PDB file of C-alpha atoms in Angstrom:
ATOM      1  CA  UNK A   1      15.575-146.981 -52.775  1.00 48.00           C
ATOM      2  CA  UNK A   2      18.171-146.572 -50.402  1.00 53.00           C
ATOM      3  CA  UNK A   3      20.185-145.573 -53.437  1.00 51.00           C
ATOM      4  CA  UNK A   4      17.801-142.875 -53.592  1.00 48.00           C
ATOM      5  CA  UNK A   5      17.737-142.295 -50.721  1.00 48.00           C
ATOM      6  CA  UNK A   6      21.935-142.124 -50.666  1.00 51.00           C
ATOM      7  CA  UNK A   7      21.666-139.781 -53.832  1.00 50.00           C
ATOM      8  CA  UNK A   8      19.348-136.965 -52.470  1.00 45.00           C
ATOM      9  CA  UNK A   9      21.753-137.271 -48.482  1.00 49.00           C
ATOM     10  CA  UNK A  10      24.242-135.932 -51.202  1.00 52.00           C
ATOM     11  CA  UNK A  11      22.624-132.726 -52.337  1.00 62.00           C
ATOM     12  CA  UNK A  12      21.733-131.860 -48.897  1.00 67.00           C
ATOM     13  CA  UNK A  13      23.966-128.328 -47.919  1.00 87.00           C
ATOM     14  CA  UNK A  14      25.990-129.069 -44.973  1.00 89.00           C
ATOM     15  CA  UNK A  15      26.743-126.357 -43.183  1.00 90.00           C
ATOM     16  CA  UNK A  16      30.496-125.388 -43.213  1.00 90.00           C
ATOM     17  CA  UNK A  17      33.050-126.026 -40.840  1.00 92.00           C
ATOM     18  CA  UNK A  18      35.662-122.954 -41.921  1.00 93.00           C
ATOM     19  CA  UNK A  19      32.839-120.808 -41.087  1.00 94.00           C
ATOM     20  CA  UNK A  20      31.499-122.626 -38.223  1.00 94.00           C
ATOM     21  CA  UNK A  21      35.277-122.398 -36.330  1.00 94.00           C
ATOM     22  CA  UNK A  22      35.586-117.993 -37.514  1.00 94.00           C
ATOM     23  CA  UNK A  23      31.858-117.715 -35.833  1.00 95.00           C
ATOM     24  CA  UNK A  24      33.930-119.381 -32.544  1.00 95.00           C
ATOM     25  CA  UNK A  25      36.905-117.224 -33.333  1.00 95.00           C
ATOM     26  CA  UNK A  26      34.736-113.437 -33.609  1.00 94.00           C
ATOM     27  CA  UNK A  27      32.555-114.355 -30.713  1.00 94.00           C
ATOM     28  CA  UNK A  28      35.992-115.019 -28.626  1.00 93.00           C
ATOM     29  CA  UNK A  29      38.027-111.815 -30.644  1.00 92.00           C
ATOM     30  CA  UNK A  30      35.072-109.907 -28.971  1.00 90.00           C
ATOM     31  CA  UNK A  31      35.692-110.199 -25.506  1.00 88.00           C
ATOM     32  CA  UNK A  32      38.130-108.913 -26.047  1.00 87.00           C
ATOM     33  CA  UNK A  33      37.978-104.866 -26.491  1.00 80.00           C
ATOM     34  CA  UNK A  34      40.585-102.599 -25.116  1.00 78.00           C
ATOM     35  CA  UNK A  35      43.035-104.764 -25.254  1.00 82.00           C
ATOM     36  CA  UNK A  36      46.663-102.998 -26.289  1.00 80.00           C
ATOM     37  CA  UNK A  37      49.071-106.321 -27.076  1.00 85.00           C
ATOM     38  CA  UNK A  38      48.559-108.294 -29.810  1.00 90.00           C
ATOM     39  CA  UNK A  39      46.455-111.931 -28.605  1.00 92.00           C
ATOM     40  CA  UNK A  40      46.508-114.909 -31.048  1.00 93.00           C
ATOM     41  CA  UNK A  41      42.896-116.987 -30.982  1.00 94.00           C
ATOM     42  CA  UNK A  42      42.897-120.428 -32.717  1.00 94.00           C
ATOM     43  CA  UNK A  43      39.971-122.493 -32.691  1.00 94.00           C
ATOM     44  CA  UNK A  44      40.424-125.995 -32.479  1.00 90.00           C
ATOM     45  CA  UNK A  45      38.647-127.481 -35.919  1.00 83.00           C
ATOM     46  CA  UNK A  46      35.287-129.300 -35.729  1.00 86.00           C
ATOM     47  CA  UNK A  47      36.310-132.602 -37.080  1.00 86.00           C
ATOM     48  CA  UNK A  48      36.536-133.507 -41.185  1.00 84.00           C
ATOM     49  CA  UNK A  49      34.123-135.903 -40.922  1.00 87.00           C
ATOM     50  CA  UNK A  50      30.599-133.683 -39.137  1.00 87.00           C
ATOM     51  CA  UNK A  51      28.209-133.224 -41.396  1.00 89.00           C
ATOM     52  CA  UNK A  52      25.097-131.144 -39.873  1.00 91.00           C
ATOM     53  CA  UNK A  53      22.516-129.180 -42.405  1.00 91.00           C
ATOM     54  CA  UNK A  54      23.626-125.917 -42.955  1.00 92.00           C
ATOM     55  CA  UNK A  55      21.867-122.818 -41.167  1.00 92.00           C
ATOM     56  CA  UNK A  56      20.532-120.501 -43.377  1.00 91.00           C
ATOM     57  CA  UNK A  57      20.561-117.634 -40.805  1.00 91.00           C
ATOM     58  CA  UNK A  58      24.136-116.221 -39.075  1.00 93.00           C
ATOM     59  CA  UNK A  59      25.324-118.903 -36.700  1.00 94.00           C
ATOM     60  CA  UNK A  60      24.516-118.252 -32.495  1.00 94.00           C
ATOM     61  CA  UNK A  61      28.191-117.862 -30.873  1.00 94.00           C
ATOM     62  CA  UNK A  62      28.430-118.143 -27.545  1.00 93.00           C
ATOM     63  CA  UNK A  63      31.384-117.896 -24.308  1.00 91.00           C
ATOM     64  CA  UNK A  64      31.130-121.272 -21.780  1.00 76.00           C
ATOM     65  CA  UNK A  65      32.963-118.640 -18.766  1.00 74.00           C
ATOM     66  CA  UNK A  66      32.469-115.301 -17.732  1.00 71.00           C
ATOM     67  CA  UNK A  67      36.184-114.750 -18.188  1.00 79.00           C
ATOM     68  CA  UNK A  68      39.163-115.862 -21.100  1.00 85.00           C
ATOM     69  CA  UNK A  69      42.177-118.238 -20.360  1.00 84.00           C
ATOM     70  CA  UNK A  70      44.763-120.319 -22.102  1.00 89.00           C
ATOM     71  CA  UNK A  71      41.257-122.508 -23.261  1.00 91.00           C
ATOM     72  CA  UNK A  72      37.743-121.892 -24.014  1.00 92.00           C
ATOM     73  CA  UNK A  73      34.482-123.761 -24.748  1.00 93.00           C
ATOM     74  CA  UNK A  74      32.229-121.548 -27.024  1.00 95.00           C
ATOM     75  CA  UNK A  75      28.554-122.855 -27.268  1.00 95.00           C
ATOM     76  CA  UNK A  76      28.015-122.244 -32.120  1.00 95.00           C
ATOM     77  CA  UNK A  77      24.176-123.528 -33.116  1.00 94.00           C
ATOM     78  CA  UNK A  78      22.276-123.029 -35.536  1.00 93.00           C
ATOM     79  CA  UNK A  79      19.049-120.648 -35.034  1.00 91.00           C
ATOM     80  CA  UNK A  80      16.869-122.036 -37.527  1.00 91.00           C
ATOM     81  CA  UNK A  81      13.800-124.516 -36.238  1.00 85.00           C
ATOM     82  CA  UNK A  82      14.096-126.481 -39.287  1.00 85.00           C
ATOM     83  CA  UNK A  83      17.783-126.739 -38.721  1.00 82.00           C
ATOM     84  CA  UNK A  84      18.789-127.185 -34.874  1.00 88.00           C
ATOM     85  CA  UNK A  85      21.487-128.495 -34.023  1.00 92.00           C
ATOM     86  CA  UNK A  86      24.599-126.948 -31.082  1.00 93.00           C
ATOM     87  CA  UNK A  87      28.695-127.721 -31.649  1.00 93.00           C
ATOM     88  CA  UNK A  88      31.034-126.653 -28.662  1.00 94.00           C
ATOM     89  CA  UNK A  89      34.397-125.682 -30.385  1.00 94.00           C
ATOM     90  CA  UNK A  90      37.845-125.683 -27.750  1.00 94.00           C
ATOM     91  CA  UNK A  91      39.646-122.471 -28.696  1.00 95.00           C
ATOM     92  CA  UNK A  92      42.996-120.996 -27.484  1.00 94.00           C
ATOM     93  CA  UNK A  93      44.446-117.502 -26.776  1.00 94.00           C
ATOM     94  CA  UNK A  94      47.783-116.690 -26.051  1.00 93.00           C
ATOM     95  CA  UNK A  95      49.882-113.126 -25.843  1.00 92.00           C
ATOM     96  CA  UNK A  96      52.682-111.056 -27.241  1.00 92.00           C
ATOM     97  CA  UNK A  97      52.823-109.166 -24.088  1.00 90.00           C
ATOM     98  CA  UNK A  98      56.314-107.272 -22.550  1.00 91.00           C
ATOM     99  CA  UNK A  99      58.209-109.199 -19.362  1.00 93.00           C
ATOM    100  CA  UNK A 100      61.211-108.285 -17.685  1.00 95.00           C
ATOM    101  CA  UNK A 101      63.383-111.176 -17.759  1.00 96.00           C
ATOM    102  CA  UNK A 102      66.295-112.011 -15.884  1.00 96.00           C
ATOM    103  CA  UNK A 103      69.578-111.620 -17.543  1.00 96.00           C
ATOM    104  CA  UNK A 104      71.778-113.863 -14.917  1.00 96.00           C
ATOM    105  CA  UNK A 105      70.794-116.548 -13.290  1.00 96.00           C
ATOM    106  CA  UNK A 106      69.058-114.897  -9.148  1.00 95.00           C
ATOM    107  CA  UNK A 107      68.932-116.225  -5.885  1.00 95.00           C
ATOM    108  CA  UNK A 108      66.256-116.330  -3.204  1.00 94.00           C
ATOM    109  CA  UNK A 109      66.362-113.525  -1.234  1.00 91.00           C
ATOM    110  CA  UNK A 110      67.823-111.467  -3.986  1.00 93.00           C
ATOM    111  CA  UNK A 111      67.137-107.319  -4.893  1.00 92.00           C
ATOM    112  CA  UNK A 112      66.315-107.664  -8.879  1.00 94.00           C
ATOM    113  CA  UNK A 113      67.812-103.798  -9.726  1.00 92.00           C
ATOM    114  CA  UNK A 114      66.597-102.678 -13.286  1.00 92.00           C
ATOM    115  CA  UNK A 115      69.668-103.142 -14.938  1.00 93.00           C
ATOM    116  CA  UNK A 116      69.687-106.973 -13.093  1.00 94.00           C
ATOM    117  CA  UNK A 117      67.215-107.831 -16.109  1.00 96.00           C
ATOM    118  CA  UNK A 118      65.743-106.263 -19.662  1.00 96.00           C
ATOM    119  CA  UNK A 119      62.371-106.328 -21.175  1.00 94.00           C
ATOM    120  CA  UNK A 120      61.657-108.053 -24.015  1.00 93.00           C
ATOM    121  CA  UNK A 121      58.075-109.723 -25.812  1.00 93.00           C
ATOM    122  CA  UNK A 122      57.344-112.878 -24.902  1.00 90.00           C
ATOM    123  CA  UNK A 123      54.532-115.219 -26.292  1.00 90.00           C
ATOM    124  CA  UNK A 124      52.444-116.923 -23.829  1.00 87.00           C
ATOM    125  CA  UNK A 125      49.570-118.976 -23.024  1.00 88.00           C
ATOM    126  CA  UNK A 126      46.084-116.957 -22.301  1.00 88.00           C
ATOM    127  CA  UNK A 127      45.900-113.236 -21.460  1.00 84.00           C
ATOM    128  CA  UNK A 128      48.147-111.225 -19.790  1.00 74.00           C
ATOM    129  CA  UNK A 129      48.173-112.658 -16.797  1.00 71.00           C
ATOM    130  CA  UNK A 130      50.219-111.743 -13.441  1.00 84.00           C
ATOM    131  CA  UNK A 131      54.015-111.108 -15.870  1.00 89.00           C
ATOM    132  CA  UNK A 132      55.837-107.979 -14.371  1.00 92.00           C
ATOM    133  CA  UNK A 133      56.570-105.604 -17.611  1.00 90.00           C
ATOM    134  CA  UNK A 134      57.841-102.578 -15.735  1.00 90.00           C
ATOM    135  CA  UNK A 135      61.173-102.175 -14.068  1.00 91.00           C
ATOM    136  CA  UNK A 136      59.355-100.247 -11.288  1.00 88.00           C
ATOM    137  CA  UNK A 137      57.309-102.867  -9.665  1.00 85.00           C
ATOM    138  CA  UNK A 138      60.880-104.323  -8.989  1.00 90.00           C
ATOM    139  CA  UNK A 139      61.387-102.362  -5.953  1.00 85.00           C
ATOM    140  CA  UNK A 140      60.981-102.747  -2.232  1.00 85.00           C
ATOM    141  CA  UNK A 141      60.968-106.307  -3.011  1.00 90.00           C
ATOM    142  CA  UNK A 142      62.270-110.145  -3.047  1.00 92.00           C
ATOM    143  CA  UNK A 143      62.449-113.229  -5.430  1.00 95.00           C
ATOM    144  CA  UNK A 144      61.185-115.821  -3.915  1.00 94.00           C
ATOM    145  CA  UNK A 145      62.619-118.816  -5.498  1.00 95.00           C
ATOM    146  CA  UNK A 146      66.159-119.277  -7.298  1.00 96.00           C
ATOM    147  CA  UNK A 147      65.690-118.518 -10.364  1.00 96.00           C
ATOM    148  CA  UNK A 148      67.804-119.117 -13.779  1.00 97.00           C
ATOM    149  CA  UNK A 149      68.731-116.662 -16.548  1.00 96.00           C
ATOM    150  CA  UNK A 150      65.923-115.886 -18.517  1.00 94.00           C
ATOM    151  CA  UNK A 151      63.207-116.562 -16.291  1.00 94.00           C
ATOM    152  CA  UNK A 152      60.238-113.963 -17.475  1.00 93.00           C
ATOM    153  CA  UNK A 153      59.096-112.112 -13.888  1.00 94.00           C
ATOM    154  CA  UNK A 154      55.363-112.783 -12.442  1.00 92.00           C
ATOM    155  CA  UNK A 155      53.752-111.204  -9.542  1.00 91.00           C
ATOM    156  CA  UNK A 156      54.249-114.701  -7.798  1.00 91.00           C
ATOM    157  CA  UNK A 157      58.122-114.647  -7.725  1.00 94.00           C
ATOM    158  CA  UNK A 158      58.121-111.907  -6.143  1.00 93.00           C
ATOM    159  CA  UNK A 159      57.568-110.469  -1.990  1.00 90.00           C
ATOM    160  CA  UNK A 160      57.330-107.815  -0.949  1.00 87.00           C
ATOM    161  CA  UNK A 161      59.093-106.792   2.243  1.00 86.00           C
ATOM    162  CA  UNK A 162      57.190-105.643   4.820  1.00 88.00           C
ATOM    163  CA  UNK A 163      56.021-102.299   5.654  1.00 87.00           C
ATOM    164  CA  UNK A 164      55.265-102.315   8.937  1.00 90.00           C
ATOM    165  CA  UNK A 165      57.485-105.150  12.313  1.00 91.00           C
ATOM    166  CA  UNK A 166      55.960-105.940  15.304  1.00 93.00           C
ATOM    167  CA  UNK A 167      55.511-103.681  18.231  1.00 92.00           C
ATOM    168  CA  UNK A 168      55.762 -99.879  15.447  1.00 91.00           C
ATOM    169  CA  UNK A 169      54.454 -96.988  15.910  1.00 92.00           C
ATOM    170  CA  UNK A 170      51.446 -96.977  12.978  1.00 91.00           C
ATOM    171  CA  UNK A 171      48.466 -94.506  12.332  1.00 91.00           C
ATOM    172  CA  UNK A 172      45.083 -96.290  11.965  1.00 90.00           C
ATOM    173  CA  UNK A 173      43.039 -94.406   9.319  1.00 91.00           C
ATOM    174  CA  UNK A 174      38.739 -95.060   9.785  1.00 87.00           C
ATOM    175  CA  UNK A 175      36.381 -92.958   6.915  1.00 83.00           C
ATOM    176  CA  UNK A 176      32.911 -93.880   6.780  1.00 78.00           C
ATOM    177  CA  UNK A 177      30.326 -90.430   6.860  1.00 76.00           C
ATOM    178  CA  UNK A 178      32.188 -88.419   4.403  1.00 77.00           C
ATOM    179  CA  UNK A 179      34.543 -88.299   7.400  1.00 84.00           C
ATOM    180  CA  UNK A 180      37.917 -89.645   8.515  1.00 84.00           C
ATOM    181  CA  UNK A 181      40.003 -90.779  11.701  1.00 87.00           C
ATOM    182  CA  UNK A 182      43.244 -90.900  12.845  1.00 90.00           C
ATOM    183  CA  UNK A 183      43.871 -92.614  15.570  1.00 90.00           C
ATOM    184  CA  UNK A 184      47.883 -93.921  17.061  1.00 92.00           C
ATOM    185  CA  UNK A 185      48.911 -97.625  17.536  1.00 92.00           C
ATOM    186  CA  UNK A 186      51.110-100.408  17.393  1.00 93.00           C
ATOM    187  CA  UNK A 187      51.736-103.092  15.336  1.00 93.00           C
ATOM    188  CA  UNK A 188      50.904-107.132  17.121  1.00 93.00           C
ATOM    189  CA  UNK A 189      52.807-108.660  14.490  1.00 93.00           C
ATOM    190  CA  UNK A 190      55.512-107.724  10.966  1.00 91.00           C
ATOM    191  CA  UNK A 191      52.738-107.209   8.242  1.00 91.00           C
ATOM    192  CA  UNK A 192      53.965-106.206   3.929  1.00 87.00           C
ATOM    193  CA  UNK A 193      51.827-104.372   2.094  1.00 83.00           C
ATOM    194  CA  UNK A 194      48.092-105.166   1.370  1.00 84.00           C
ATOM    195  CA  UNK A 195      48.251-107.929   4.324  1.00 87.00           C
ATOM    196  CA  UNK A 196      45.687-107.629   7.074  1.00 91.00           C
ATOM    197  CA  UNK A 197      47.799-106.803  10.522  1.00 92.00           C
ATOM    198  CA  UNK A 198      46.652-106.532  14.002  1.00 92.00           C
ATOM    199  CA  UNK A 199      47.659-103.647  15.904  1.00 93.00           C
ATOM    200  CA  UNK A 200      46.887-101.987  19.721  1.00 92.00           C
ATOM    201  CA  UNK A 201      44.664 -98.640  19.203  1.00 91.00           C
ATOM    202  CA  UNK A 202      46.744 -96.855  21.800  1.00 92.00           C
ATOM    203  CA  UNK A 203      44.203 -94.040  22.846  1.00 87.00           C
ATOM    204  CA  UNK A 204      41.471 -97.472  23.917  1.00 89.00           C
ATOM    205  CA  UNK A 205      43.847-100.285  24.641  1.00 90.00           C
ATOM    206  CA  UNK A 206      40.981-102.252  22.104  1.00 91.00           C
ATOM    207  CA  UNK A 207      43.531-104.264  19.718  1.00 92.00           C
ATOM    208  CA  UNK A 208      42.313-104.786  16.204  1.00 91.00           C
ATOM    209  CA  UNK A 209      42.632-104.722  12.493  1.00 91.00           C
ATOM    210  CA  UNK A 210      43.381-102.949   9.689  1.00 90.00           C
ATOM    211  CA  UNK A 211      45.226-103.257   6.165  1.00 92.00           C
ATOM    212  CA  UNK A 212      48.707-102.052   5.706  1.00 90.00           C
ATOM    213  CA  UNK A 213      48.775 -99.554   2.236  1.00 87.00           C
ATOM    214  CA  UNK A 214      52.127 -98.628   0.924  1.00 79.00           C
ATOM    215  CA  UNK A 215      52.241 -95.166   2.488  1.00 80.00           C
ATOM    216  CA  UNK A 216      52.021 -97.683   5.636  1.00 81.00           C
ATOM    217  CA  UNK A 217      49.178 -96.577   7.487  1.00 89.00           C
ATOM    218  CA  UNK A 218      46.420 -99.315   8.451  1.00 91.00           C
ATOM    219  CA  UNK A 219      43.201 -99.626   7.427  1.00 90.00           C
ATOM    220  CA  UNK A 220      40.857 -99.947   9.684  1.00 87.00           C
ATOM    221  CA  UNK A 221      38.545-103.032   8.466  1.00 67.00           C
ATOM    222  CA  UNK A 222      34.790-104.362   9.473  1.00 60.00           C
TER     223      UNK A 222
END
């Protein structure tokens, strides 16, 4: 009886682990529409000893997170009630992205020029994130720390210059219902582009808060 059961089990078709792997990778690939650079997707192969009943229909695959990182998990399952199973497959992502690389070592506070960097394509973990690829980005910024030659620049390594200094005359801009109102003001502190800053409205003598825009204007925020 035991031998007969073993023989029967031996002929029961099992799911292809390669099919599972491909389903996981395809689920990730479907989320990469419109990406201009090359992304390498690699599903971690399931344990070769795994024995899952063969699914008679197309496998379903769902990504477990809203944003794709260097490593994500895909839920692969068989939608057929007679052979229900679910497997969580880890998938890694790497990208070949254009980056700016330092030609020589630079010190903290250095102001980089286009000739101090070289453009290269490098393979990085995950999707292209904060790597700098346009030399124009280097204008009006300095390095946040000492860096050796060959470092691929990221936005976290660059610190924007102060656009507003304490005591500087600035212009407040408030918008609403299709109307734009401007008023003279004085900055109460130093601030960089995109930072919140306290300013004194010279017309009302009130202290308000706004966001520093690239053109130096202060956009009033609620």
